[in-house]
C-alpha positions as MATLAB code, in Angstrom:
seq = 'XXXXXXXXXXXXXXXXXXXXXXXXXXXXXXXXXXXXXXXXXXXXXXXXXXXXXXXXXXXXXXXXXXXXXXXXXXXXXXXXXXXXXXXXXXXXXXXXXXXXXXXXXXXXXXXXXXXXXXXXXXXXXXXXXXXXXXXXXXXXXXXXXXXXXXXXXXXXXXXXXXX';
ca = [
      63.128   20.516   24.151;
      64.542   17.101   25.041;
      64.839   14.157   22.939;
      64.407   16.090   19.529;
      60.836   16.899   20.870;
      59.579   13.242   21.906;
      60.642   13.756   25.537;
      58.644   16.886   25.580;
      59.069   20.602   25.171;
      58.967   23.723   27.380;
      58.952   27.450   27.129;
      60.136   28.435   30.987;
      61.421   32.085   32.408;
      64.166   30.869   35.392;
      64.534   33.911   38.032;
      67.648   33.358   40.509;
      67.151   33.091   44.101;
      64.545   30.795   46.834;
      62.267   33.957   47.444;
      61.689   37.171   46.368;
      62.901   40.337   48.373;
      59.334   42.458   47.635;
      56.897   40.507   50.388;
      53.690   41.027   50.692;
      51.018   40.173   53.270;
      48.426   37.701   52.576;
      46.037   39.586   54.602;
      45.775   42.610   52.094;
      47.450   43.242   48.762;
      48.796   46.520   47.959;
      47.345   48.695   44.668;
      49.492   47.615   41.540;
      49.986   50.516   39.064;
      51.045   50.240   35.489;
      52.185   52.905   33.367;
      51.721   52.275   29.792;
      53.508   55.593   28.659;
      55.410   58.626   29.902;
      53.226   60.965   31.378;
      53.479   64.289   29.237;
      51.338   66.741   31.479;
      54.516   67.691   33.505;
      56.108   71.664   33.855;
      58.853   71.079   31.751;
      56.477   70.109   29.050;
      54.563   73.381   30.044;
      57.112   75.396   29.361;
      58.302   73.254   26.332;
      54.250   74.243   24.901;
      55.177   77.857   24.911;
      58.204   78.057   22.892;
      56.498   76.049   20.170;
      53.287   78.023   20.596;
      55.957   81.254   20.150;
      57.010   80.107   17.042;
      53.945   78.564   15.548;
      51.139   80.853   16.438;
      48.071   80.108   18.381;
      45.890   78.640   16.162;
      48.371   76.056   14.643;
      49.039   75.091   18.061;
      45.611   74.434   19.011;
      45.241   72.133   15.596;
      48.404   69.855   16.902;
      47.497   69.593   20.611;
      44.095   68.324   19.193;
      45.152   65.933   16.850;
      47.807   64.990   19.723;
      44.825   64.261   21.948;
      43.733   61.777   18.906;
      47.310   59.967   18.913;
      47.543   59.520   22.416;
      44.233   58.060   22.384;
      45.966   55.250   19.926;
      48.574   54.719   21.801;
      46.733   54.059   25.072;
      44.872   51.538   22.888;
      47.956   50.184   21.533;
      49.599   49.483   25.476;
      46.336   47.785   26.917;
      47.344   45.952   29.924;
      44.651   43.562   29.644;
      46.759   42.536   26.530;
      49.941   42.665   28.185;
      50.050   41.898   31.863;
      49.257   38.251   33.231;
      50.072   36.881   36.492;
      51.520   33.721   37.503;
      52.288   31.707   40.547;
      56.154   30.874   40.679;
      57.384   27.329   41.231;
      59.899   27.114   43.763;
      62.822   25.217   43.664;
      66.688   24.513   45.509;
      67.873   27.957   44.291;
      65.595   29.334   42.544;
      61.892   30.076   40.843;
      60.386   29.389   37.753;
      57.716   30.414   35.069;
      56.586   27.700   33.116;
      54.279   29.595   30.286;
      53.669   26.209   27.980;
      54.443   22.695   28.630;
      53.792   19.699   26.209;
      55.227   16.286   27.633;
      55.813   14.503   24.002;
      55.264   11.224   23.269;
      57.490    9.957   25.709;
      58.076   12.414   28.458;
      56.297   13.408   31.569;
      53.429   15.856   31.874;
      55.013   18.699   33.238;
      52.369   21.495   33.694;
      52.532   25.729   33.007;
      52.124   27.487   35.933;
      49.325   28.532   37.942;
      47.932   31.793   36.151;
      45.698   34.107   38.072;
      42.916   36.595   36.572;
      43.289   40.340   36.922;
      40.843   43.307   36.473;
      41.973   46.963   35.256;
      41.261   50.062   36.047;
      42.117   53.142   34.519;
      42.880   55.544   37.038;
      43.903   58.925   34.296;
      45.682   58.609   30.862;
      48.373   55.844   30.640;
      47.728   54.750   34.091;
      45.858   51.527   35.342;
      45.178   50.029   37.982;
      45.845   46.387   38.701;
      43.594   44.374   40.241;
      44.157   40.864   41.607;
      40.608   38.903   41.734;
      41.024   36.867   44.120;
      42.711   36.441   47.339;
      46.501   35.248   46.585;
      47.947   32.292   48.952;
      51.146   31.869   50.248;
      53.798   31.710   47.998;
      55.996   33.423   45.576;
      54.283   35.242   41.778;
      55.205   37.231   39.215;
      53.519   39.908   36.805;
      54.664   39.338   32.871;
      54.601   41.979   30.589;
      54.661   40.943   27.030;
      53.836   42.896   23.928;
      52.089   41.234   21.669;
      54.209   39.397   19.159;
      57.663   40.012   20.578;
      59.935   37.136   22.293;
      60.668   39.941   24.904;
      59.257   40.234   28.632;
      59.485   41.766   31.561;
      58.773   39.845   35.320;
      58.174   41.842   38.416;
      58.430   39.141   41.023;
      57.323   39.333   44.694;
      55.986   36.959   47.543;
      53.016   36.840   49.630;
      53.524   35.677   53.134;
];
């Protein structure tokens, strides 16, 4: 905020550094993949199964794993990436890149702009994974994907450049 609001406002994410050291060709665009939760079908839950199935009997663990299948239905629905994931072009400056998410110049200040933000597609490729899917052809030029659950002042950037 400068000026108590009348030189304008900003809400910016700063990341350190010219360029980013994940590069990408501008020819072709590698598959992005985001995990919205751990993935539970592994051995060591396997094995994990049994000694609760051991204790609680087969047909109680058939009525869990079932209403399991239910919960992890809601939280798939819950960690969306449509709802989550955008994807901005990075302004470069000496030293380093920035994010600029809202800009309002004030009554007296300059009309600074947000950044360039880019539409994506998803794809879900099994339970709690998606794909990613960049619409249209990225130029030159350095970006970042935000991750932002809804209603929290938290987020994560995964930055990278397209040469």
């Amino acid at each position: 905020t400068k000026m108590g609001g009348f030189g304008g406002a900003s809400y910016v994410y700063n990341v350190e550094g010219e360029k980013s050291k994940v590069r990408f060709s501008s020819s072709r665009l590698p598959s992005f993949i985001f995990r919205s939760r751990e993935d539970n079908s592994s051995a060591n839950n396997n094995m994990q199964g049994d000694s609760t199935n051991m204790m609680m009997g087969n047909d109680s663990m058939a009525n869990m794993m079932a209403s399991m299948g239910s919960i992890t239905s809601m939280v798939d629905g819950m960690y969306d990436p449509s709802k989550m994931i955008s994807l901005y072009a990075l302004d470069q400056g000496k030293g380093g890149r920035s994010l600029v998410m809202q800009a309002s110049p004030g009554a007296f200040g300059k009309g600074k702009k947000a950044s360039t933000k880019y539409s994506l597609s998803f794809r879900k490729v099994k339970d709690g994974y998606y794909e990613i899917i960049v619409d249209k052809m990225l130029p030159k030029g350095e970006y970042s994907f935000i991750n932002s659950a809804m209603g929290s002042m938290e987020a994560t950037l995964f930055v990278f450049g397209v040469d």
